mmCIF file of C-alpha atoms in Angstrom:
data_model
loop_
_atom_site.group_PDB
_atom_site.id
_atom_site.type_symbol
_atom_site.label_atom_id
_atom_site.label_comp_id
_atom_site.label_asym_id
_atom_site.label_seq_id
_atom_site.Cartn_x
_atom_site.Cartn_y
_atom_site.Cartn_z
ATOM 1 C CA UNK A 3 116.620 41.614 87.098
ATOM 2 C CA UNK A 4 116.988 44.457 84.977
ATOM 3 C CA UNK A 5 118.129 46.534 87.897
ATOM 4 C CA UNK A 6 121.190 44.136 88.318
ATOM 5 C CA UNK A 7 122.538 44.467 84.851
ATOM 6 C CA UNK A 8 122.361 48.038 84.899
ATOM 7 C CA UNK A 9 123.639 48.173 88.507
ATOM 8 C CA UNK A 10 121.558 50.689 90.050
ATOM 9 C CA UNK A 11 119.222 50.685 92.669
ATOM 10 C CA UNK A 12 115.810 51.190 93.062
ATOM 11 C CA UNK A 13 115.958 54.415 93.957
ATOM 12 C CA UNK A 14 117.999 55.004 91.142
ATOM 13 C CA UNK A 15 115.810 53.780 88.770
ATOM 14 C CA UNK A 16 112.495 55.411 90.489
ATOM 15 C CA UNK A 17 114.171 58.623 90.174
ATOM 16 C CA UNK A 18 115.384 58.343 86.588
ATOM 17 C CA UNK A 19 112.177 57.283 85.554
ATOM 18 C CA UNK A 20 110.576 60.619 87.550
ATOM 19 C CA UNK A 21 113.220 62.730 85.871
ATOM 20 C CA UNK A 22 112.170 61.569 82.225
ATOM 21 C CA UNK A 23 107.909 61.699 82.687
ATOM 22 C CA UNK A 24 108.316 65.341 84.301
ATOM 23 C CA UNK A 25 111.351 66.438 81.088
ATOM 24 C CA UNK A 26 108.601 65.356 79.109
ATOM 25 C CA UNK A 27 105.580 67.125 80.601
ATOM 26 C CA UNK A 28 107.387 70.379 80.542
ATOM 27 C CA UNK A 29 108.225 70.210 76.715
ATOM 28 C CA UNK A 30 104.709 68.487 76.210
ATOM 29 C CA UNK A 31 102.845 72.027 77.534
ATOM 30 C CA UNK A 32 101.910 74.497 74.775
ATOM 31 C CA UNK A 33 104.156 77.322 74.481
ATOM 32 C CA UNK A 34 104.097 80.386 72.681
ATOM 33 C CA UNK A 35 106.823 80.749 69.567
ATOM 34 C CA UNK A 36 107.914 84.438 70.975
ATOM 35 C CA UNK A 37 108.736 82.679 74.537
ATOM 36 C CA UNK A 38 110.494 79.714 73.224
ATOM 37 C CA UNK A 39 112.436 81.920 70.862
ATOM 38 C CA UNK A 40 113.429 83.735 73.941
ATOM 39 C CA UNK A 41 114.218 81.373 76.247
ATOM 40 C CA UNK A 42 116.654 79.843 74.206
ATOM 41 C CA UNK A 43 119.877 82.004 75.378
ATOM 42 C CA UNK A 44 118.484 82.278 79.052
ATOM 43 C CA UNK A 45 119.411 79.613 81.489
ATOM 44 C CA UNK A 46 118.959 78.686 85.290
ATOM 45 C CA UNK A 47 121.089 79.351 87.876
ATOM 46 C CA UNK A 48 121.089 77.566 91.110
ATOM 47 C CA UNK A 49 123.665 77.866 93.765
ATOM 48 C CA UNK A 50 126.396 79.374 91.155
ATOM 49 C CA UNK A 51 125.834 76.863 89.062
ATOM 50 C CA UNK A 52 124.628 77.194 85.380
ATOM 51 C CA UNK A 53 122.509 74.985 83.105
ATOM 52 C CA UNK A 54 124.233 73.754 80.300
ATOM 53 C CA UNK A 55 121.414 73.530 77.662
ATOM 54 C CA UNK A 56 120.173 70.663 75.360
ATOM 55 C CA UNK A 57 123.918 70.148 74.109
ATOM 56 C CA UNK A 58 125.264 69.803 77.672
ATOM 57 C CA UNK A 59 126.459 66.651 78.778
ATOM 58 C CA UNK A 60 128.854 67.456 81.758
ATOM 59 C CA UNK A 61 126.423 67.722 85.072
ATOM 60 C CA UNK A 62 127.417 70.187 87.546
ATOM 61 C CA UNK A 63 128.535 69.443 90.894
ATOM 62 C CA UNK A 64 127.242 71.159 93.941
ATOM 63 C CA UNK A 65 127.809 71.346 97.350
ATOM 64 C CA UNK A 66 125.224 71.492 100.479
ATOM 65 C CA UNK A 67 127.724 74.507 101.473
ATOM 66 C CA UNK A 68 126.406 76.524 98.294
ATOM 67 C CA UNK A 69 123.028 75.348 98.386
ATOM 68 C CA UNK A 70 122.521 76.804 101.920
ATOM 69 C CA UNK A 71 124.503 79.817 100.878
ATOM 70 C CA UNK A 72 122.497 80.859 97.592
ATOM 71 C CA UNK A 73 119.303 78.572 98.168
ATOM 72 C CA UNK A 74 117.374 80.215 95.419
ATOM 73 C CA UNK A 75 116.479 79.376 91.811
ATOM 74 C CA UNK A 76 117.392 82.220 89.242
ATOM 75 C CA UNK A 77 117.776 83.177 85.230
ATOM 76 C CA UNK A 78 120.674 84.386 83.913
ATOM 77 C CA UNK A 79 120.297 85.924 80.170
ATOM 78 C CA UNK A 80 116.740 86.975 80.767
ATOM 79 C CA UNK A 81 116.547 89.561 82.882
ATOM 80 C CA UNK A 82 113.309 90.249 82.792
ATOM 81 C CA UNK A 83 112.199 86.449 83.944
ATOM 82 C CA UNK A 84 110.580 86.294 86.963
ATOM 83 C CA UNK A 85 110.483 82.684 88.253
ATOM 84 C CA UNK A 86 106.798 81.298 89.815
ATOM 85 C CA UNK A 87 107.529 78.096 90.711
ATOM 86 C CA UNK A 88 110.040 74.969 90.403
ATOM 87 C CA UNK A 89 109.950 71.222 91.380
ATOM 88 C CA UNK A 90 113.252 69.933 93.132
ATOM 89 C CA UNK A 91 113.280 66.147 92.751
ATOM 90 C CA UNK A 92 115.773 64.196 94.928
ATOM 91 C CA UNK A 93 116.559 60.697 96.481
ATOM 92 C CA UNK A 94 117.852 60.868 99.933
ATOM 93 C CA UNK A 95 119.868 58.307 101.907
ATOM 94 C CA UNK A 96 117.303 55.986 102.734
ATOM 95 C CA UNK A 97 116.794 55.377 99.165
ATOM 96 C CA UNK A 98 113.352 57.138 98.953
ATOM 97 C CA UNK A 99 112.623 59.525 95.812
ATOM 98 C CA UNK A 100 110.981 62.936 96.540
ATOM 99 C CA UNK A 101 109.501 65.409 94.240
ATOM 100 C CA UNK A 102 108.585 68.637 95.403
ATOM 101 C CA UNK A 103 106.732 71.872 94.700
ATOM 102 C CA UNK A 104 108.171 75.128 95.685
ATOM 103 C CA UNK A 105 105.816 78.306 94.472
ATOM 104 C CA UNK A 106 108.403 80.864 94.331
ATOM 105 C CA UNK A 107 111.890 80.764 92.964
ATOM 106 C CA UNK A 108 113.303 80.001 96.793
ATOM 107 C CA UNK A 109 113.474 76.006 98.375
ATOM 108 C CA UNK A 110 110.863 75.373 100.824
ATOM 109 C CA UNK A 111 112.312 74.606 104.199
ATOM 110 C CA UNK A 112 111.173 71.292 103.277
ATOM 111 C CA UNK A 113 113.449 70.811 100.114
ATOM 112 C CA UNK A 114 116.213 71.924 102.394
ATOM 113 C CA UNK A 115 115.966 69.477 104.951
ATOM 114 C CA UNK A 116 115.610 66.815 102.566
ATOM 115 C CA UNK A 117 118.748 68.194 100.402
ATOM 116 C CA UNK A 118 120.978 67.520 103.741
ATOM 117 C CA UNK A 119 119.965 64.251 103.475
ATOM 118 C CA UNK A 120 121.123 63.688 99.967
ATOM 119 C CA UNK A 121 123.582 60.860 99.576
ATOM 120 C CA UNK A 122 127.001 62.141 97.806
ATOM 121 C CA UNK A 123 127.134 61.563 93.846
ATOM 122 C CA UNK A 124 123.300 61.560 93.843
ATOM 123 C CA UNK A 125 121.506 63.661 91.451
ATOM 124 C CA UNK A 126 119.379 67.234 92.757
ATOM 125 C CA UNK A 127 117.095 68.040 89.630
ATOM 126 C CA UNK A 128 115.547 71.468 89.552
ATOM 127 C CA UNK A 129 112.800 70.994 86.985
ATOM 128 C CA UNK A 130 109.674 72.256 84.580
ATOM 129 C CA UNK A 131 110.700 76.033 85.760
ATOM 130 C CA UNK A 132 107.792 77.926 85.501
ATOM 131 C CA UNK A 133 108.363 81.902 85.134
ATOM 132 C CA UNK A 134 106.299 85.202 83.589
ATOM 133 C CA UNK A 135 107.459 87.953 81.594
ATOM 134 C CA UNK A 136 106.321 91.809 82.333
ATOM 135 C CA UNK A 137 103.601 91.931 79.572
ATOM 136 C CA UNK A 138 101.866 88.856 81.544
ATOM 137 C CA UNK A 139 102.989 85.858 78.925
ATOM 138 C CA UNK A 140 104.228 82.879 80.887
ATOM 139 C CA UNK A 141 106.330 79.685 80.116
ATOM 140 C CA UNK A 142 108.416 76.988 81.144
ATOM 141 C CA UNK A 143 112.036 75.685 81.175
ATOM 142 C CA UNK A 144 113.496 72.405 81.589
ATOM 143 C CA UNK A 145 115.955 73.483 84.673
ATOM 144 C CA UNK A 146 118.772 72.354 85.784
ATOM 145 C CA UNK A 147 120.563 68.974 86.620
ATOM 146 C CA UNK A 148 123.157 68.547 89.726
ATOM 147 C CA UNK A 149 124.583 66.222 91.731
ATOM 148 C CA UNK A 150 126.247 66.431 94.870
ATOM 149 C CA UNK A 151 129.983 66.892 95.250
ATOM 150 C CA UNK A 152 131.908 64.019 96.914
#
């Protein structure tokens, strides 16, 4: 019922609600103050594009062209970042809503596969970004959301 009067489908839903409890878990995780400080002018950068921060509101389009060109998941503004690991969450044609792991900053073979299988104007969320710093210290960032160009 409520899926009708916001006109989306299931998959729609089951992925916004994925979206929200994993934004919430990354922020939820203790961080230290130095980190956060940091990570405030560095962002992610996925196939060329750039995350927008907290005051962003326009959502990058992508293309399965620059996905497969550039398939890895990097910082800009933070040099000195090294990314661990990422979770890609996406809904594919068939209406089914995957989240996966990847345990480097590159997409499994698995994510890309799945990401060719992405219906256009659906969202590709790069998410709870985990990365370490040279003295050891670790931390997470939201990531970065997408969707796919028309």
């Amino acid at each position: 019922m409520i899926l009708r009067f916001f006109k989306i489908t299931f998959s729609q839903f089951i992925l916004g609600v994925l979206t929200l409890c994993f934004s919430i878990s990354a922020f939820s995780q203790k961080k230290d103050t130095n980190i956060k400080s940091n990570a405030v002018k560095c962002q992610i950068v996925f196939a060329g594009k750039y995350s927008g921060g907290a005051n962003s509101r326009k959502v990058p389009l992508v293309s399965i062209q620059e996905i497969l060109a550039d398939p890895v998941v990097r910082t800009a503004g933070c040099d000195n970042y090294t990314i661990t690991s990422f979770q890609l969450t996406i809904a594919t044609v068939d209406g089914k809503a995957y989240v996966l792991a990847s345990s480097d900053n590159h997409l499994t073979d698995q994510m890309l596969n799945l990401i060719q299988q992405v219906k256009k104007g659906n969202p590709i969320i790069i998410q709870a970004v985990h990365y370490k710093l040279p003295n050891g210290q670790t931390g997470i960032m939201a990531g970065i959301n997408l969707r796919l160009a028309k």
